PDB file of C-alpha atoms and ligand atoms in Angstrom:
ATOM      1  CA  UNK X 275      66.368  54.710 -76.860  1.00 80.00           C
ATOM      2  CA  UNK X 276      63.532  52.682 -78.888  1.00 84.00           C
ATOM      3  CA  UNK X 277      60.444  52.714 -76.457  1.00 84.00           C
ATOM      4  CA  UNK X 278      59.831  48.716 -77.759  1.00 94.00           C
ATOM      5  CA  UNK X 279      63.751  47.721 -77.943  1.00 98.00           C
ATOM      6  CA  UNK X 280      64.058  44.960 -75.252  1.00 98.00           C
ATOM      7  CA  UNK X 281      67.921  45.563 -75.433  1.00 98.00           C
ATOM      8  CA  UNK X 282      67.568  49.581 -74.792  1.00 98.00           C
ATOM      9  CA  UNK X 283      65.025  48.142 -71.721  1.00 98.00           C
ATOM     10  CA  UNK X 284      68.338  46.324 -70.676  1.00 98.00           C
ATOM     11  CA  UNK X 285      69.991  49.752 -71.021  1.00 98.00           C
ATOM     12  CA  UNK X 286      68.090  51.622 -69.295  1.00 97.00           C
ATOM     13  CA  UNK X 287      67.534  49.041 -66.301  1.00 97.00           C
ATOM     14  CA  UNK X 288      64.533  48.051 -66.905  1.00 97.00           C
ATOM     15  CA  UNK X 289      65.309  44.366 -67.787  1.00 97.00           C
ATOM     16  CA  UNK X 290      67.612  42.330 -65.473  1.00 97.00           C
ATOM     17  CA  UNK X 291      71.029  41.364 -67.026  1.00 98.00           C
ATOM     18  CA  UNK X 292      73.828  39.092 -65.881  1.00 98.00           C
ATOM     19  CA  UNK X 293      76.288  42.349 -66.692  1.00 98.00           C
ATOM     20  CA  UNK X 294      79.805  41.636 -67.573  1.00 98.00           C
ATOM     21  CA  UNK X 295      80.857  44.693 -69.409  1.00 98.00           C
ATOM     22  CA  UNK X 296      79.824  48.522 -69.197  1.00 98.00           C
ATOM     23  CA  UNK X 297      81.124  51.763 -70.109  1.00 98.00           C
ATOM     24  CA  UNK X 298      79.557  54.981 -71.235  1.00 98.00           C
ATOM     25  CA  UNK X 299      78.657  53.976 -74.970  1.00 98.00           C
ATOM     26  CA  UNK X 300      78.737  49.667 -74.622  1.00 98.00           C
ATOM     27  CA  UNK X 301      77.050  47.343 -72.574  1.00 98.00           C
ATOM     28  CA  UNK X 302      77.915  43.476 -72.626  1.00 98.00           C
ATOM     29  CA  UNK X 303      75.895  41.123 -71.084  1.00 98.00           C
ATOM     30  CA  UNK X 304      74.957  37.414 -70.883  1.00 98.00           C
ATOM     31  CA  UNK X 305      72.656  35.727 -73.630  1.00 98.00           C
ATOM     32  CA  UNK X 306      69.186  34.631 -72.208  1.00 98.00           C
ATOM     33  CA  UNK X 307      69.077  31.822 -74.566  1.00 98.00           C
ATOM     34  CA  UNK X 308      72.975  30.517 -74.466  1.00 98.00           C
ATOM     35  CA  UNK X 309      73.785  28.713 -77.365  1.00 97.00           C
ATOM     36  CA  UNK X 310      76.666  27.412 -75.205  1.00 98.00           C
ATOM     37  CA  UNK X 311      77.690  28.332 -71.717  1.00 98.00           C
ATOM     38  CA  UNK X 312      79.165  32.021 -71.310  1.00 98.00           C
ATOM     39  CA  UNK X 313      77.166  33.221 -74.914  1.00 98.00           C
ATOM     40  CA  UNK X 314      77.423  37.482 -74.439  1.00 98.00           C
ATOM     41  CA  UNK X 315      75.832  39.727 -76.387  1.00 98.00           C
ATOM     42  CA  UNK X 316      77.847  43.447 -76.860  1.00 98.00           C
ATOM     43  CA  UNK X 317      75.704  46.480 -77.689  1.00 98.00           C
ATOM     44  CA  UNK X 318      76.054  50.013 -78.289  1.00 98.00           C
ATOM     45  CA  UNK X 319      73.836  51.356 -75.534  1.00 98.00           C
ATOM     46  CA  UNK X 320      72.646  54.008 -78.288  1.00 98.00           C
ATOM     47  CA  UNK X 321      69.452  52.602 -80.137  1.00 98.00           C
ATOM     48  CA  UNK X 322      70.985  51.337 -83.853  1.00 98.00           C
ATOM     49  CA  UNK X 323      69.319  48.556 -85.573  1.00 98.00           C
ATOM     50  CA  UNK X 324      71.801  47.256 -87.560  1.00 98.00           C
ATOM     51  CA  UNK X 325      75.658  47.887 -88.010  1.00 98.00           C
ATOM     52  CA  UNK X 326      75.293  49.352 -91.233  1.00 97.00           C
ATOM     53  CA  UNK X 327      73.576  52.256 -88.935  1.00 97.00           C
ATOM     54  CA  UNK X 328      76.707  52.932 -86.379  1.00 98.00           C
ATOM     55  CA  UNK X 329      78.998  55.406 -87.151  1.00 98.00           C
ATOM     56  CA  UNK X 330      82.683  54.524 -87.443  1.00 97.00           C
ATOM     57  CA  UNK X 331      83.443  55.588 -84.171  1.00 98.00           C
ATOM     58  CA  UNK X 332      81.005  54.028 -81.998  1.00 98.00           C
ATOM     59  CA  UNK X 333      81.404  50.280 -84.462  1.00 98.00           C
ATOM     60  CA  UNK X 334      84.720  50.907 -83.189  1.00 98.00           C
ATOM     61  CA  UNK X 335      83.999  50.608 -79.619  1.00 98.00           C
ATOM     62  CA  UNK X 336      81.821  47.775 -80.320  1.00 98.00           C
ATOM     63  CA  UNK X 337      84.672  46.076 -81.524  1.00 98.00           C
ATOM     64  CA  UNK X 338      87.053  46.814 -79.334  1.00 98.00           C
ATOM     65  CA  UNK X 339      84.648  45.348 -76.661  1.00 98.00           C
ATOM     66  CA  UNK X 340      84.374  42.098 -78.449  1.00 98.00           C
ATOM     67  CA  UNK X 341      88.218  41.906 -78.822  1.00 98.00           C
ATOM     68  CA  UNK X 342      88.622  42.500 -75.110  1.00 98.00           C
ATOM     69  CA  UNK X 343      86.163  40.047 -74.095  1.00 98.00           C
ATOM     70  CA  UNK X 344      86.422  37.378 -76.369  1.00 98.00           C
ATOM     71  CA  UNK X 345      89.724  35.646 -74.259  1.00 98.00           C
ATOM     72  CA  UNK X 346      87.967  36.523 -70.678  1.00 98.00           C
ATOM     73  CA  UNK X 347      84.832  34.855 -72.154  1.00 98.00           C
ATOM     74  CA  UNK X 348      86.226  31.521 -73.580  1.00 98.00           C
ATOM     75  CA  UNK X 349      88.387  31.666 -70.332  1.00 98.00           C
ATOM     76  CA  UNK X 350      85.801  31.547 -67.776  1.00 98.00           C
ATOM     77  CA  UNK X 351      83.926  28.640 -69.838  1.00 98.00           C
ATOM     78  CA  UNK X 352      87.545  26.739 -70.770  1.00 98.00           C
ATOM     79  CA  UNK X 353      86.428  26.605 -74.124  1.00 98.00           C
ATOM     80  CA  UNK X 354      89.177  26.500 -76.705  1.00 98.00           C
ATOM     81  CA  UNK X 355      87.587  28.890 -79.549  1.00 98.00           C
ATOM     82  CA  UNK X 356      84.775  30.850 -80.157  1.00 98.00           C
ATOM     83  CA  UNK X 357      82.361  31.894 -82.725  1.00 98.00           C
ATOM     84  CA  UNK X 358      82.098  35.663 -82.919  1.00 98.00           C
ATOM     85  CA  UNK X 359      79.149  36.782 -85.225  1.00 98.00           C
ATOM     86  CA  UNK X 360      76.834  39.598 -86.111  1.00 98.00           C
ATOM     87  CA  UNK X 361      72.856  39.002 -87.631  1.00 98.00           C
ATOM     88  CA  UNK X 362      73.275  41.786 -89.513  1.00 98.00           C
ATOM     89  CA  UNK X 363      69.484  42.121 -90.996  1.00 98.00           C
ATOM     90  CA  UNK X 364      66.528  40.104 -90.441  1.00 98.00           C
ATOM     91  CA  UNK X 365      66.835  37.944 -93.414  1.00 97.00           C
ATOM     92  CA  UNK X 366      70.100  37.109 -91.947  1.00 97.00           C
ATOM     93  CA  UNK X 367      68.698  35.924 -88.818  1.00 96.00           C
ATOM     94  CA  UNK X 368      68.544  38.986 -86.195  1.00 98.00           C
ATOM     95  CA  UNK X 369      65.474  38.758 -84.163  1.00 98.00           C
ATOM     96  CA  UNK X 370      66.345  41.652 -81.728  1.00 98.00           C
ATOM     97  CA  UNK X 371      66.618  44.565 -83.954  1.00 98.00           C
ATOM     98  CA  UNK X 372      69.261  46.447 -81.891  1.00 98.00           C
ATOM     99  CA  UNK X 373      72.453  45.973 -83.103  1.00 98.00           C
ATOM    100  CA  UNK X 374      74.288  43.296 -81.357  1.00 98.00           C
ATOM    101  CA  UNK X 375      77.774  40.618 -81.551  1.00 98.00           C
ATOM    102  CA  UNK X 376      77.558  37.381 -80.168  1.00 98.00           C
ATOM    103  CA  UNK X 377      80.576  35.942 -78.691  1.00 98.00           C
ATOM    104  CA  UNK X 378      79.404  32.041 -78.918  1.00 98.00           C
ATOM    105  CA  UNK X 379      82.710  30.088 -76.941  1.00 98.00           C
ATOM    106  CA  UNK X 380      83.175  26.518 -79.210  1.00 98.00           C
ATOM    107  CA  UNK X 381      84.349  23.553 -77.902  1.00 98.00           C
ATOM    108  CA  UNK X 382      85.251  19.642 -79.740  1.00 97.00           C
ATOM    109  CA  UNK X 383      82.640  18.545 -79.251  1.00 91.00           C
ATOM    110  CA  UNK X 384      79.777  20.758 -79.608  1.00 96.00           C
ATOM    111  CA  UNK X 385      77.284  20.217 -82.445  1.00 94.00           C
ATOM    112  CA  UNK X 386      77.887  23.336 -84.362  1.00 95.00           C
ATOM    113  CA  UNK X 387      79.668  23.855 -87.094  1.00 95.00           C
ATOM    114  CA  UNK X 388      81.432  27.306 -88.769  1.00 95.00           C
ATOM    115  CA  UNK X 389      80.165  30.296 -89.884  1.00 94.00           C
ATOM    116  CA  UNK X 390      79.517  28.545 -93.615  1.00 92.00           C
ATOM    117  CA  UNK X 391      76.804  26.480 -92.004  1.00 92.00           C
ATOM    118  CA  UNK X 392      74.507  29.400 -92.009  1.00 91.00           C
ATOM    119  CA  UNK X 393      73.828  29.741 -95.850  1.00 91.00           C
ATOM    120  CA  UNK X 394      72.533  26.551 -97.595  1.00 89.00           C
ATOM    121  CA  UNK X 395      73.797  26.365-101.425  1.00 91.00           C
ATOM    122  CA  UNK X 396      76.593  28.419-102.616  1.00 92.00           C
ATOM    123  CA  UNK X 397      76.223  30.567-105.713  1.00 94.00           C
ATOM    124  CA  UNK X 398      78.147  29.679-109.245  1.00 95.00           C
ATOM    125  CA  UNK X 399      79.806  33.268-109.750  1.00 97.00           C
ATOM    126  CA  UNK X 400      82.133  33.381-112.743  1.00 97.00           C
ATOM    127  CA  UNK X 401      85.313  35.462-112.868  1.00 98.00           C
ATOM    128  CA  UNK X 402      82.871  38.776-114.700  1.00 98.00           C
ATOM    129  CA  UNK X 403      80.256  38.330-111.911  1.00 97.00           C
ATOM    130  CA  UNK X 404      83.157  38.631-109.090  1.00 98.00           C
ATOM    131  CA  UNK X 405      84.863  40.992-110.599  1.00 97.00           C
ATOM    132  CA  UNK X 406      81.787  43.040-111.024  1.00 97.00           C
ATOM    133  CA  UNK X 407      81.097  42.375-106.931  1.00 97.00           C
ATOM    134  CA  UNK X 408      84.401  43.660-106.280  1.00 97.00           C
ATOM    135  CA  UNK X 409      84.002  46.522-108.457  1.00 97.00           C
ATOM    136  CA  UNK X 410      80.518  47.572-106.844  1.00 97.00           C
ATOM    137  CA  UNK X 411      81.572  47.136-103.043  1.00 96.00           C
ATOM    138  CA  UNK X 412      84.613  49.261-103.918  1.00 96.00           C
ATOM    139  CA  UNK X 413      82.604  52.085-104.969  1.00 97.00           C
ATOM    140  CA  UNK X 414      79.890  51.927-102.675  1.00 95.00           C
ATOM    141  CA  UNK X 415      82.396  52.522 -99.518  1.00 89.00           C
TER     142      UNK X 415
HETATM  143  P1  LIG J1034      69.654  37.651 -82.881  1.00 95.42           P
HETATM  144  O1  LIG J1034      68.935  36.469 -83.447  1.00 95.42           O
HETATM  145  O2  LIG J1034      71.029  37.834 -83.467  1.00 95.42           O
HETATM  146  O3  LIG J1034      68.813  38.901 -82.950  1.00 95.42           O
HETATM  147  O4  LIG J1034      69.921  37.309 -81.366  1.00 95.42           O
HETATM  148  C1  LIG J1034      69.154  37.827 -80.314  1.00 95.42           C
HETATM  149  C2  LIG J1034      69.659  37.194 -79.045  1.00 95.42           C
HETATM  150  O5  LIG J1034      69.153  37.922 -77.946  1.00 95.42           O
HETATM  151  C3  LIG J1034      69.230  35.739 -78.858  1.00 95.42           C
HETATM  152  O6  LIG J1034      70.383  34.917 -78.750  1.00 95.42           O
HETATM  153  C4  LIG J1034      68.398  35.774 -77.576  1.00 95.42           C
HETATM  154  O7  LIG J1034      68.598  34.630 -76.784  1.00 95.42           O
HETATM  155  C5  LIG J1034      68.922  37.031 -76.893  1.00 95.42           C
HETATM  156  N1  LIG J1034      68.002  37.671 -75.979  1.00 95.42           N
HETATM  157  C6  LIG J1034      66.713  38.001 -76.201  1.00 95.42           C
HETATM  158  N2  LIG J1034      66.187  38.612 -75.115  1.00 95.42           N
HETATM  159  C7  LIG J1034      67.168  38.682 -74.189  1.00 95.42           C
HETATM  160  C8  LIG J1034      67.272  39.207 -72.861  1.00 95.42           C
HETATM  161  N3  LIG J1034      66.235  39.790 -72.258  1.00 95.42           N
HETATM  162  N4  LIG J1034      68.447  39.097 -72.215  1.00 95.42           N
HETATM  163  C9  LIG J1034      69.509  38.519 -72.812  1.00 95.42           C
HETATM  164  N5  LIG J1034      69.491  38.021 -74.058  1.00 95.42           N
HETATM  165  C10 LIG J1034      68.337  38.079 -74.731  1.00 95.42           C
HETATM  166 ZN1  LIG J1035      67.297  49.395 -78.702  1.00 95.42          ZN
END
């Protein structure tokens, strides 16, 4: 528990939440803000900031939360898809620095677009560079 975390204030009760999920270690809720209608947030009730800080385990659970929720969400908007994201970082975009994965349902005709959308020019990596990428995330697991 983070004494300043809104989300841990939603934990603990604190905060009112439109609840859909709960269990010992993950609590789902509804997005204040919906990008569209039905937008949840899932959280590890423990205080992480990021996922990088969650230990296999408990990412698991997170996961598992967002794969069990993901068709009862889209189902209870009828929306046909559904973005499913993490802000992994603040220069990434997370404002609420308590670890948490959006389940955003999609539809036709809504004005967003894919996950792509969020970066602005791609880089020019040549075959060394990737390889060299590759290499490093290999070895830093
Ligand atoms: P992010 O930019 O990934 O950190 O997203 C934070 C999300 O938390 C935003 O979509 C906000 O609308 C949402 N949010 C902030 N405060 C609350 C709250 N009290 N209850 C529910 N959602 C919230
Ligand atoms: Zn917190």
């Amino acid at each position: 528990m983070s004494d300043d975390c809104i989300f841990c204030a939603i934990v603990a009760g604190d905060i009112p939440s439109r609840t859909v999920y709960e269990d010992d270690d993950v609590l789902a809720f509804l997005d204040a803000n919906p990008l569209s209608p039905g937008h949840t947030l899932v959280i590890p009730k423990a205080h992480h900031e990021r996922l990088n800080d969650l230990d296999g385990d408990l990412a698991g659970r997170v996961l598992a939360t967002l794969h069990d929720l993901v068709p009862a969400v889209e189902g209870a908007v009828d929306a046909p898809a559904s973005t499913v994201a993490f802000n992994n970082g603040p220069e990434a975009g997370q404002e609420v620095p308590h670890v948490h994965g959006h389940i955003v349902p999609r539809f036709a005709d809504d004005d967003g677009g894919p996950i792509h959308a969020a970066m602005g020019t791609r880089p020019d990596l040549n075959d060394e560079e990737l390889d060299d990428v590759a290499a490093s995330i290999r070895d830093g697991r």
